[in-house]
Short mmCIF file of C-alpha atoms in Angstrom, two decimals:
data_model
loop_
_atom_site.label_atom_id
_atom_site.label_comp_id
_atom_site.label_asym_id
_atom_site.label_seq_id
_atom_site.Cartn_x
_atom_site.Cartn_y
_atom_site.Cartn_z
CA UNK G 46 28.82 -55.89 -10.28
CA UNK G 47 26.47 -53.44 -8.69
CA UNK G 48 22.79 -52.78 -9.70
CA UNK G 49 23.93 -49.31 -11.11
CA UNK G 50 26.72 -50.89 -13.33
CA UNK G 51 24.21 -53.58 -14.60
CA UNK G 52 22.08 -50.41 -15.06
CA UNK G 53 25.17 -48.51 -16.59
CA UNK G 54 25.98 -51.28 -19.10
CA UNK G 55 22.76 -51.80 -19.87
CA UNK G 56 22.24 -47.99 -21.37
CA UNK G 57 25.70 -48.12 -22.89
CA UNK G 58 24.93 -50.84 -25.73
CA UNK G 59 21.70 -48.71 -26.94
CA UNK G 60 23.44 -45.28 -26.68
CA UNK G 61 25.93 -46.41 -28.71
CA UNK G 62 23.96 -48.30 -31.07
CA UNK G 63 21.54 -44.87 -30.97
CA UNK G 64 24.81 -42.70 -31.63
CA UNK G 65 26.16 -45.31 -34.81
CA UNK G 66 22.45 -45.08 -36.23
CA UNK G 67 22.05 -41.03 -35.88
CA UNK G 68 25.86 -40.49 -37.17
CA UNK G 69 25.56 -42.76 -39.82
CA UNK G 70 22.65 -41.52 -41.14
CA UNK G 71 23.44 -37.45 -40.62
CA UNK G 72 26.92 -38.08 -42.08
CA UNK G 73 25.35 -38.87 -45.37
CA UNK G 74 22.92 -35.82 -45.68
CA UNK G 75 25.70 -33.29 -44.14
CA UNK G 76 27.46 -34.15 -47.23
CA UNK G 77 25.46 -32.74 -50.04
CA UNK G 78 24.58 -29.79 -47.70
CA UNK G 79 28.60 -29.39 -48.03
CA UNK G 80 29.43 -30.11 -51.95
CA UNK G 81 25.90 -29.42 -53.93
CA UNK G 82 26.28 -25.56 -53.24
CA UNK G 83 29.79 -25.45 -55.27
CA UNK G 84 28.55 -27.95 -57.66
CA UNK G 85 25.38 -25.78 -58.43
CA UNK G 86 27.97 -22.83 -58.28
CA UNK G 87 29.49 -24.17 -61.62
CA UNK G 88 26.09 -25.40 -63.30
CA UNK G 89 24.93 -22.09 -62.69
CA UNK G 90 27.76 -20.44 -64.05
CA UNK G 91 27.57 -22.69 -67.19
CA UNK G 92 23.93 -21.23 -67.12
CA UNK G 93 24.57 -17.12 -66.85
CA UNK G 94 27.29 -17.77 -69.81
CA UNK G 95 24.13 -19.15 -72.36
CA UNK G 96 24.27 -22.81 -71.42
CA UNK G 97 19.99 -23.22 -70.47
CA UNK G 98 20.93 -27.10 -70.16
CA UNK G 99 22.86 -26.19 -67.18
CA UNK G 100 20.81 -23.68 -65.52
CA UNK G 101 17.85 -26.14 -65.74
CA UNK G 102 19.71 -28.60 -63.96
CA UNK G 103 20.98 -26.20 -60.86
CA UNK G 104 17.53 -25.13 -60.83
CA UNK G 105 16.70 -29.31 -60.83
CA UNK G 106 19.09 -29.70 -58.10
CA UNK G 107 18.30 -26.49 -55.95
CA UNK G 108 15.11 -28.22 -55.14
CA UNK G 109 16.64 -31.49 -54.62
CA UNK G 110 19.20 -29.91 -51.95
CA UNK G 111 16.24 -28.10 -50.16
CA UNK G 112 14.85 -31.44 -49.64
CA UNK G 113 17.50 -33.18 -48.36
CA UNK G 114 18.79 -30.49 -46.49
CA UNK G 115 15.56 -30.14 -44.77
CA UNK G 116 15.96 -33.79 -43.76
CA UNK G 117 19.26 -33.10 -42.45
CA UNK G 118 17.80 -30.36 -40.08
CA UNK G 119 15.91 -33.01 -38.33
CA UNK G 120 18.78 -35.37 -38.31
CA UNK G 121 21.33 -32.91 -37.10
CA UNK G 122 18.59 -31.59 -34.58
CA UNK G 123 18.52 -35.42 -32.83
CA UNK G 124 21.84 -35.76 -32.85
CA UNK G 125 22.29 -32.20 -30.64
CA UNK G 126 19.42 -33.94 -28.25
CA UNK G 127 21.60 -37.02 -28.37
CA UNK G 128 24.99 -35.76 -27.33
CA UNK G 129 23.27 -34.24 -23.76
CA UNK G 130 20.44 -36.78 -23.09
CA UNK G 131 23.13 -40.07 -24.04
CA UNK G 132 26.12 -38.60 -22.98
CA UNK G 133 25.74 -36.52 -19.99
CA UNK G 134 29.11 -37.76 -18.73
CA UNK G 135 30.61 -35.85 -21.72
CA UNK G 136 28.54 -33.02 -21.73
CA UNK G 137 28.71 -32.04 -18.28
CA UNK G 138 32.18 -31.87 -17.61
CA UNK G 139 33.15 -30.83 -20.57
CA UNK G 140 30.47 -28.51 -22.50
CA UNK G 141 32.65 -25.66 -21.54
CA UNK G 142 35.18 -26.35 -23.35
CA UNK G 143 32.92 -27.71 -26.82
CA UNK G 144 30.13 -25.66 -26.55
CA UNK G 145 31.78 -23.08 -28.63
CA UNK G 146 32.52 -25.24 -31.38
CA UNK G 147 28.74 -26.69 -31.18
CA UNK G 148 27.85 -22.90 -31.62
CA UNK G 149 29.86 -21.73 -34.39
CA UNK G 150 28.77 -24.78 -36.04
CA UNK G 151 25.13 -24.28 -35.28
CA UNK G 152 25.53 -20.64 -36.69
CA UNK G 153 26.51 -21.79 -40.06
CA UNK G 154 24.02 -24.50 -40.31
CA UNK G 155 21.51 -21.40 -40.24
CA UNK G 156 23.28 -19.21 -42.02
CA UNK G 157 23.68 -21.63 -44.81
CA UNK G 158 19.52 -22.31 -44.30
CA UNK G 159 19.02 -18.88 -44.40
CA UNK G 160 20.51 -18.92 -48.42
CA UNK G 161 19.67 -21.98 -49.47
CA UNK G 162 15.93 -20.64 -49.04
CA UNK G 163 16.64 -17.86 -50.59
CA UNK G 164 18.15 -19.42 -53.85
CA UNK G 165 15.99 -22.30 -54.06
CA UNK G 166 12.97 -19.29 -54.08
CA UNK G 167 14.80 -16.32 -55.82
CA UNK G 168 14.24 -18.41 -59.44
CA UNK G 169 13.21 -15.72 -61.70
CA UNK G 170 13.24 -12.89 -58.81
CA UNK G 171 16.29 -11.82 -59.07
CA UNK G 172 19.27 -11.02 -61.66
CA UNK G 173 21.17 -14.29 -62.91
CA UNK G 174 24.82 -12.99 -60.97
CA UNK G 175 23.35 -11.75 -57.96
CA UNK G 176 21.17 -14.89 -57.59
CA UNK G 177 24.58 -16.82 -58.50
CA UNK G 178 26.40 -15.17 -55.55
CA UNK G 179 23.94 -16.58 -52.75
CA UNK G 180 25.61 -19.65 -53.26
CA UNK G 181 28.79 -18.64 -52.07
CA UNK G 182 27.65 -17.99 -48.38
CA UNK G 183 26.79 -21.87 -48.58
CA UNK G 184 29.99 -22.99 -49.64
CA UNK G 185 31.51 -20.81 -46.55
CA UNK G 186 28.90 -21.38 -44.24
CA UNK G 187 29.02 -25.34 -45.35
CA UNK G 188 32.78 -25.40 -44.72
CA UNK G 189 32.96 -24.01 -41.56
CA UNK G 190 30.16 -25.71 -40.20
CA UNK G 191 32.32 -29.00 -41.21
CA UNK G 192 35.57 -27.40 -39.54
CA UNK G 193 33.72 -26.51 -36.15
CA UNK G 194 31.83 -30.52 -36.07
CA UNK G 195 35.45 -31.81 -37.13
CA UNK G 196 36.80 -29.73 -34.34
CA UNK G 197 34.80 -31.32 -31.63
CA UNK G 198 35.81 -34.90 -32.77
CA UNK G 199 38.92 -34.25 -33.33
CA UNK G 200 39.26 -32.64 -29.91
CA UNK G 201 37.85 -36.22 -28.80
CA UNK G 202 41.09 -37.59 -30.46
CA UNK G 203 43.20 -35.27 -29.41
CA UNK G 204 42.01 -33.30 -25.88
CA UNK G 205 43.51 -29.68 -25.26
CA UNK G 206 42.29 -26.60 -24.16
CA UNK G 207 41.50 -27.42 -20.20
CA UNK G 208 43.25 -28.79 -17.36
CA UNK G 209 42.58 -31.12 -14.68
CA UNK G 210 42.94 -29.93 -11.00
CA UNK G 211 41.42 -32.22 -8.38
CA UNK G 212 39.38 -33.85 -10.63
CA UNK G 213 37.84 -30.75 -11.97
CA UNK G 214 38.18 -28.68 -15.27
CA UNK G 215 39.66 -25.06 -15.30
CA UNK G 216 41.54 -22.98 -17.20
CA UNK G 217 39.05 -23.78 -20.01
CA UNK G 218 40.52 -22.46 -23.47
CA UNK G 219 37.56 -23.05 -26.32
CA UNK G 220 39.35 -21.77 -29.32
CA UNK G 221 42.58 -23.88 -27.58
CA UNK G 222 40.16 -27.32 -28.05
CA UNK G 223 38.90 -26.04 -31.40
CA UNK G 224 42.43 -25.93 -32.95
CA UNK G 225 43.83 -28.64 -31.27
CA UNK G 226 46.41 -30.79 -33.18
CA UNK G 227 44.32 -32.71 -35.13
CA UNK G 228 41.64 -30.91 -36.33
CA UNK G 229 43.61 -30.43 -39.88
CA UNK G 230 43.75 -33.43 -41.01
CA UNK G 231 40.71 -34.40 -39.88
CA UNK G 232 38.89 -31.80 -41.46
CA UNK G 233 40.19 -32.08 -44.72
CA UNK G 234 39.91 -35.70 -44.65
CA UNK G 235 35.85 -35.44 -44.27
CA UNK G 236 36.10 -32.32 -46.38
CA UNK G 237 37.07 -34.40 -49.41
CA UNK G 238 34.97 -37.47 -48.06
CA UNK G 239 31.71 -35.06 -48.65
CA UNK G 240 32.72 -34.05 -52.03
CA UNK G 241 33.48 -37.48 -53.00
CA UNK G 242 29.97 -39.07 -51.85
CA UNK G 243 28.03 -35.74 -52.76
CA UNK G 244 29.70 -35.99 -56.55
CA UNK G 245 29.75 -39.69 -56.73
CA UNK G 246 25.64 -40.48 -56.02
CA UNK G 247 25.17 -37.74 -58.49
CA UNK G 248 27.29 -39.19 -60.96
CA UNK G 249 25.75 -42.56 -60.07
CA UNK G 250 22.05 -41.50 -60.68
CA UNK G 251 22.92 -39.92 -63.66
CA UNK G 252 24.26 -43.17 -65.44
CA UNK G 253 21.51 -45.31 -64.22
CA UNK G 254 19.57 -42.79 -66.45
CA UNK G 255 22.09 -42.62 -69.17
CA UNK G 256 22.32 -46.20 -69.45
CA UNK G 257 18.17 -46.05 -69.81
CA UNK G 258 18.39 -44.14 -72.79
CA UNK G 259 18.38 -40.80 -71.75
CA UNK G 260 20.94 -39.30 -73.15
CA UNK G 261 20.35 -35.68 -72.96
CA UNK G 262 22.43 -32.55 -72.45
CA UNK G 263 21.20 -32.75 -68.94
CA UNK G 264 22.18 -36.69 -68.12
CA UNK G 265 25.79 -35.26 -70.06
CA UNK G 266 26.34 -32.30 -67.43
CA UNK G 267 24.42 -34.45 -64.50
CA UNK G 268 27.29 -37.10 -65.17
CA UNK G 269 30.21 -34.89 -66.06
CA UNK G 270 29.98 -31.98 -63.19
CA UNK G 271 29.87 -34.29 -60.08
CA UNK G 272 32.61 -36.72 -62.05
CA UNK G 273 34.76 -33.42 -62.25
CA UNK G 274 34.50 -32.55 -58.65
CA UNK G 275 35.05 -36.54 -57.74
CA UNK G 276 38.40 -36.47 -60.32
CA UNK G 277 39.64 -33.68 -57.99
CA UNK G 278 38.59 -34.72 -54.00
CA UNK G 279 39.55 -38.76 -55.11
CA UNK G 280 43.22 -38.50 -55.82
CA UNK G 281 43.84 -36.05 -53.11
CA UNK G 282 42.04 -38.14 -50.52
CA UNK G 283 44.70 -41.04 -49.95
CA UNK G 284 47.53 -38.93 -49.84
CA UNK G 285 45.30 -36.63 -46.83
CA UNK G 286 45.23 -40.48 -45.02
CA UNK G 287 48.55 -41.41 -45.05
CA UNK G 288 49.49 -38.13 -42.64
CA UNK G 289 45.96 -38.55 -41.06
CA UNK G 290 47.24 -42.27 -40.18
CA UNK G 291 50.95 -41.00 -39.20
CA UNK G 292 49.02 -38.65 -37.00
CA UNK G 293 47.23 -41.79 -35.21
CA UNK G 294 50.32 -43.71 -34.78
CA UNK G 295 52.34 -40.51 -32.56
CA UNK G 296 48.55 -39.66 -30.46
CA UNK G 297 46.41 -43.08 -31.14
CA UNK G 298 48.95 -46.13 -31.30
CA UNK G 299 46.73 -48.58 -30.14
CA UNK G 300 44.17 -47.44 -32.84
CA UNK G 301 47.22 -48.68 -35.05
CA UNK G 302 47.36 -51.53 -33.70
CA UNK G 303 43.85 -52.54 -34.07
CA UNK G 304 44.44 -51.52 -37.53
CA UNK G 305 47.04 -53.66 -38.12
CA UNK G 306 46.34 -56.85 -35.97
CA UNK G 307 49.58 -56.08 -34.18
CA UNK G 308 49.75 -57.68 -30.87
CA UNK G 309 53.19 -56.83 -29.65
CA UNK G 310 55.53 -53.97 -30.25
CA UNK G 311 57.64 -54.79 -32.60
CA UNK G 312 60.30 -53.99 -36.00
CA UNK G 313 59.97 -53.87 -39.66
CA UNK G 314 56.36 -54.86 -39.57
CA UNK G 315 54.30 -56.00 -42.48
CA UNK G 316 50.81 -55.19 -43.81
CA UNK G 317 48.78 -58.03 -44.03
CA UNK G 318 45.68 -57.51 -46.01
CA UNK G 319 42.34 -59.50 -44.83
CA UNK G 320 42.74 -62.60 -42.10
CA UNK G 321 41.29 -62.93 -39.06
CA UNK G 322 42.55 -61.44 -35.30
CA UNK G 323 42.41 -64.13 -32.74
CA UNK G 324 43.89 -62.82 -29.89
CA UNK G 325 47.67 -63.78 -31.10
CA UNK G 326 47.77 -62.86 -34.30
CA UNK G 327 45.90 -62.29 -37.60
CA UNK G 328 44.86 -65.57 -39.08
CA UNK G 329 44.49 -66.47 -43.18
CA UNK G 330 45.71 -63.01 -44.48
CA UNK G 331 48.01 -61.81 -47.41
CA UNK G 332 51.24 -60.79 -46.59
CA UNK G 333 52.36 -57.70 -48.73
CA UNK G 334 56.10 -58.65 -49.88
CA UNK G 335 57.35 -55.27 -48.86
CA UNK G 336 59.35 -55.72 -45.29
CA UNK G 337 58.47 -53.30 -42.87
CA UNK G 338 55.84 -51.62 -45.46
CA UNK G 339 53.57 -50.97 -42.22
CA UNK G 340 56.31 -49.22 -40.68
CA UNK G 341 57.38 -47.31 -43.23
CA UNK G 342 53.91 -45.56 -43.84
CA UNK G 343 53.44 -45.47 -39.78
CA UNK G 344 57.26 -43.51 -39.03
CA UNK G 345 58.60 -43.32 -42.75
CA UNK G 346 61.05 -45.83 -42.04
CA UNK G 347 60.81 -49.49 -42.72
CA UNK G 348 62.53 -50.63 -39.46
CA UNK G 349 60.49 -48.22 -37.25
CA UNK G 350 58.99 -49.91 -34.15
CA UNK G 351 55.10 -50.02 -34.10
CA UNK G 352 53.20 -49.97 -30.52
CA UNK G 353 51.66 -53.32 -30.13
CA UNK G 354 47.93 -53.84 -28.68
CA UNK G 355 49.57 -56.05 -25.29
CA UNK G 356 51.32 -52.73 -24.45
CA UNK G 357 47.98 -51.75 -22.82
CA UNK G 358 45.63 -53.53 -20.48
CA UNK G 359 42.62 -55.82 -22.75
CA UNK G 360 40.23 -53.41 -20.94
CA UNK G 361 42.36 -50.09 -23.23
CA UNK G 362 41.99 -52.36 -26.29
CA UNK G 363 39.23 -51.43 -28.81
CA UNK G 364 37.41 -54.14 -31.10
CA UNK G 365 40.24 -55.31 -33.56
CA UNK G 366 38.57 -56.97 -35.85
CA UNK G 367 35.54 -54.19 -36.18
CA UNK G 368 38.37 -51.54 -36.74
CA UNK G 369 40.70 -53.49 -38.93
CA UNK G 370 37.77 -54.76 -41.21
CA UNK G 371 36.36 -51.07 -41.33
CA UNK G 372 39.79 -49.61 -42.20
CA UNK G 373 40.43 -52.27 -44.89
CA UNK G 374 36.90 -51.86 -46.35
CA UNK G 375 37.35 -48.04 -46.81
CA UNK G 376 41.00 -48.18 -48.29
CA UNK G 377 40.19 -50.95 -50.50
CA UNK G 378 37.20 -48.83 -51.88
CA UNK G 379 39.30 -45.61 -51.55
CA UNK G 380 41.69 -47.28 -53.93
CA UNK G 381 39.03 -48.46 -56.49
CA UNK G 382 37.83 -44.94 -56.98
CA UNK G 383 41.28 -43.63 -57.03
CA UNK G 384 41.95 -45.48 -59.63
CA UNK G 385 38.85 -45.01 -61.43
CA UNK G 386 38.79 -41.79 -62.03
CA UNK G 387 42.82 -41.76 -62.81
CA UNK G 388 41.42 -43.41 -65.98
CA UNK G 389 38.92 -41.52 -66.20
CA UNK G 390 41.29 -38.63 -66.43
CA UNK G 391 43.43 -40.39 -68.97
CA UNK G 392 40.26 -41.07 -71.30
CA UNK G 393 39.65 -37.56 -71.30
CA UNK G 394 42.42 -36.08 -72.29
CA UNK G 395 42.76 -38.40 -75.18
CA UNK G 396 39.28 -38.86 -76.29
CA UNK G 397 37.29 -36.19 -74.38
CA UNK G 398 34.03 -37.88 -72.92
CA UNK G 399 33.85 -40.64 -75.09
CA UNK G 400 33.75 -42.66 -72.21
CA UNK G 401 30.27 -42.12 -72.20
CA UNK G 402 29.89 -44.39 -74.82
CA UNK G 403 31.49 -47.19 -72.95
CA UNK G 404 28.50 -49.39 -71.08
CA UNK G 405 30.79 -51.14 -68.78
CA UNK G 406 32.50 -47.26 -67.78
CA UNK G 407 28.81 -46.35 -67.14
CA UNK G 408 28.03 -49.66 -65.14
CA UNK G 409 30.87 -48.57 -62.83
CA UNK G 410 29.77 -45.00 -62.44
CA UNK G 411 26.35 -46.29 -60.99
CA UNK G 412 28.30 -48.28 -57.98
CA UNK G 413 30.41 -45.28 -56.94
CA UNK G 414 27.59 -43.58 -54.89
CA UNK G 415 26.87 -46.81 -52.68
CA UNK G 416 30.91 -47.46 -52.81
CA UNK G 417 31.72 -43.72 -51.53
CA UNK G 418 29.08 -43.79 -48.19
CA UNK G 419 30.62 -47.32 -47.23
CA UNK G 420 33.71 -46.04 -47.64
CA UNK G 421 33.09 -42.74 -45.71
CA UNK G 422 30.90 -45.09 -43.09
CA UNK G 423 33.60 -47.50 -42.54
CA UNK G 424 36.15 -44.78 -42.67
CA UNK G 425 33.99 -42.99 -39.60
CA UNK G 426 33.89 -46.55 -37.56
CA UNK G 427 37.92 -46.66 -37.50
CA UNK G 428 37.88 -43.60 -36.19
CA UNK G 429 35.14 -44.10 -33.47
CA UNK G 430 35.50 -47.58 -32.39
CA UNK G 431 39.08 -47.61 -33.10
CA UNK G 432 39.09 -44.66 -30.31
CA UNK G 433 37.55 -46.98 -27.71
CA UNK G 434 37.45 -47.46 -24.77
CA UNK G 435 37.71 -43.47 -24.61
CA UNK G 436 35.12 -41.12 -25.60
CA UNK G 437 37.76 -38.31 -24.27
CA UNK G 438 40.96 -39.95 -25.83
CA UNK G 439 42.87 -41.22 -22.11
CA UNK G 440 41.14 -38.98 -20.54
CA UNK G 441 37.31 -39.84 -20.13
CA UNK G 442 36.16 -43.53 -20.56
CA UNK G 443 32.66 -43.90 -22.91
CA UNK G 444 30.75 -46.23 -19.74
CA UNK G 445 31.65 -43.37 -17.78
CA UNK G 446 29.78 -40.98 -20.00
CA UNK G 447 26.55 -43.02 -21.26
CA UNK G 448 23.81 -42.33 -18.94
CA UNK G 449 22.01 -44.24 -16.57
CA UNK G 450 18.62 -44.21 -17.63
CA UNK G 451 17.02 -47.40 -18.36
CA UNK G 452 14.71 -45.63 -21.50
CA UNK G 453 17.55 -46.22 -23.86
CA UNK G 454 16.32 -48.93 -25.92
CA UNK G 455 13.03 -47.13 -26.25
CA UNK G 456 14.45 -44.37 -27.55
CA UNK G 457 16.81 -46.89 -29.66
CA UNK G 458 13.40 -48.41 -30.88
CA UNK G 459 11.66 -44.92 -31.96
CA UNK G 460 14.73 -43.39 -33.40
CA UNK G 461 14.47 -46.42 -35.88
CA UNK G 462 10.69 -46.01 -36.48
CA UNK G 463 11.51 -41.77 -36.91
CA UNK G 464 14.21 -42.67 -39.46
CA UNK G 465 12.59 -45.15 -41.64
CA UNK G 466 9.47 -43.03 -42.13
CA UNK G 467 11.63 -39.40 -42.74
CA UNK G 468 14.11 -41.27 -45.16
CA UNK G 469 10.56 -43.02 -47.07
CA UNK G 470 9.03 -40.06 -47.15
CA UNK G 471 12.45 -37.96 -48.52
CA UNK G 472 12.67 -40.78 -51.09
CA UNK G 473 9.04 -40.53 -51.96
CA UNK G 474 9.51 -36.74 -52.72
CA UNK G 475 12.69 -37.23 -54.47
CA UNK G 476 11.56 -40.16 -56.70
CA UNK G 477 7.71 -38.18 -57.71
CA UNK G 478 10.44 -35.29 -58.74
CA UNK G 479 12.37 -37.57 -60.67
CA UNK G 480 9.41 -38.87 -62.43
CA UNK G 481 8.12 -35.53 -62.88
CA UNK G 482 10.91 -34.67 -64.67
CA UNK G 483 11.61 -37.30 -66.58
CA UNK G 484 7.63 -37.23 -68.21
CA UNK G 485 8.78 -33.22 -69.51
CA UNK G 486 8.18 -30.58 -66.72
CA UNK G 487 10.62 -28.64 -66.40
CA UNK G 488 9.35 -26.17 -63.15
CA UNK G 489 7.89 -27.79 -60.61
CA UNK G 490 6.39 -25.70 -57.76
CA UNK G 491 7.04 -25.38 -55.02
CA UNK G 492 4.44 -26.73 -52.07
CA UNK G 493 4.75 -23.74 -50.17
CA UNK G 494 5.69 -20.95 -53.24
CA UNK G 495 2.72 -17.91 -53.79
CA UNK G 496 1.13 -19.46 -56.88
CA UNK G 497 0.42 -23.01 -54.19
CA UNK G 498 -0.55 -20.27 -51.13
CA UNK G 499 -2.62 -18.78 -53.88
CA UNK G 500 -4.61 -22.16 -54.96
CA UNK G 501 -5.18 -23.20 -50.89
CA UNK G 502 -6.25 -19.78 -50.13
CA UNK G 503 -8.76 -19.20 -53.15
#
């Protein structure tokens, strides 16, 4: 191996670990800058029709969103620094064809910025419906920003919209790679993931205070809203999978593969929940008694032939075990929330919320928030390790992308240091609002509003 590789493959372990750690933590964020605007949208509603409990708590939550939204603007900033300065491979040959996408996307993150200010400082300024309707250019703006972000990984799953001519790009289509064949599914799938952790943490914060005692009109619609939105996104979500997975298996088979510890193409093949991939085969799992069940939800046929992971060189192969863990993790979680609020649904349409009277109901609303972000994290590792060896899906490999500077790890190192203090400080603001609240003020101001400008200035 040369000096540069050793250089290469140096960088490539701390841009990737750089990449997890700046995904992993945006991802989160991104979502309630997604679902709080329509979940407001109703609390507000609920508020213009005479219900002040309601419009308390959008007003509660408009300033919670401007926090973490501004905490997402420095997230989502890095991360555009990140995809040029740690992936110049990528960028340079193919900005062309994804800068488009990166644009549109970048338009509605200020778009929505633009009325999330506006609301979150238009309290008592303007009339109840017309302050209502700034919402809805955040529930667009938040959408399509999604669609355009989805577009560019999904593009990474599924490359179209250039061609390859003596090694170089042309006939570069942008709105070609932005509605490539995969971008659908994809999109809805995070869609729904959003609204599910966005709904879920609320729900979850909301029992923990429930369970304290507090057992207000506000803990009621802080627990109920979210739990409505959650009843709706969870259901929906598995079903969105199974054709997002039948996708993978026609474009990503070895992805499959990993995700099923199958080593060789074969029949009628089985899922086997848990175990161990050693090389050969997956060791101490759980056979599901259902013949062929694998290959039934792969082709819709349970004698379908699934590609096996041997059908490509070990260099093509991504990390089995990292992918099939990850996948398991998210469905088994996926499942448990499915379920959940299936009863949740049948409680309330025999007894209404009495539910909230049940401790052990309330006990498992407080793990959903932690349970949806693994789920979403682990959901977001299948489809990123499971892609590798390939940033560009066949087409462009990742070591061939990562750059060669050796400053990697000391950007690895601050990133970390950045993180900790912007997510302690977000806390810190979050949790002095929370107490705030909870010891009877009801309108806190805002550090920057006139009466605070007034105070400094005087």
């Amino acid at each position: 191996m040369t000096p540069d590789h050793l250089l290469i493959a140096d960088a490539l372990l701390p841009a990737r670990n750089q990449m997890a750690l700046s995904l992993g933590a945006h991802i989160i964020l991104a979502c309630f800058g997604v679902a709080m605007p329509a979940m407001l949208f109703v609390l507000h509603r609920m508020g213009a029709n005479g219900d002040a409990a309601a419009l308390e708590l959008a007003k509660r939550w408009s300033k919670i969103s401007g926090v973490l939204f501004a905490i997402g603007a420095v997230s989502g900033t890095i991360l555009a620094f990140e995809m040029g300065l740690l992936w110049p491979g990528l960028m340079e040959q193919y900005g062309d064809v994804v800068g488009l996408a990166f644009t549109l996307e970048g338009i509605s993150f200020f778009v929505e910025a633009i009325f999330l200010g506006m609301y979150v400082y238009s309290w008592g300024r303007l009339p109840a419906k017309a302050h209502q309707l700034l919402l809805l250019p955040m529930i667009i703006s938040g959408m399509s920003g999604t669609f355009f972000i989805m577009s560019v990984n999904s593009w990474m799953n599924a490359p179209t919209g250039f061609d390859i001519v003596n090694g170089q790009i042309v006939n570069i289509n942008p709105w070609a790679a932005i509605f490539n064949e995969a971008v659908f599914l994809q999109y809805l799938h995070m869609l729904l993931a959003a609204y599910m952790v966005a709904a879920f943490t609320m729900v979850s914060v909301y029992s923990v205070g429930w369970l304290r005692g507090r057992r207000d009109r506000l803990h009621r619609l802080g627990i109920l809203v979210p739990l409505a939105f959650a009843a709706i996104a969870t259901p929906i979500q598995p079903i969105v999978g199974h054709f997002a997975g039948q996708a993978i298996a026609d474009r990503q088979p070895i992805k499959l593969a990993a995700i099923e510890g199958l080593p060789v193409t074969e029949s009628e093949v089985p899922i086997i929940l848990g175990g161990y991939y050693d090389g050969n085969e997956v060791v101490g799992g759980i056979e599901v008694p259902i013949a062929g069940l694998a290959s039934f939800l792969a082709q819709n046929s349970f004698d379908a032939e699934v590609i096996g992971l041997n059908d490509v060189p070990v260099e093509d192969q991504p990390p089995v075990n990292v992918v099939r863990f990850s996948f398991q993790i998210m469905v088994g979680i996926g499942s448990g929330l499915a379920l959940l609020v299936t009863y949740v649904g049948y409680r309330w349409f025999r007894h209404r919320d009495t539910f909230l009277d049940n401790p052990w109901m309330l006990r498992a609303f407080t793990l959903t928030g932690v349970a949806s972000i693994i789920a979403m994290e682990t959901g977001w590792i299948t489809t990123e390790v499971g892609r590798q060896p390939w940033v560009v899906h066949g087409i462009l490999r990742t070591e061939d992308a990562v750059t060669d500077g050796n400053w990697v790890w000391f950007t690895l190192i601050g990133l970390i240091i950045v993180y900790l203090g912007m997510f302690a400080a977000g806390f810190g603001v979050l949790r002095s609002m929370s107490k705030r609240w909870a010891a009877g003020e009801t309108d806190l101001e805002s550090p920057y509003g006139p009466g605070r400008i007034h105070e400094l200035v005087s």
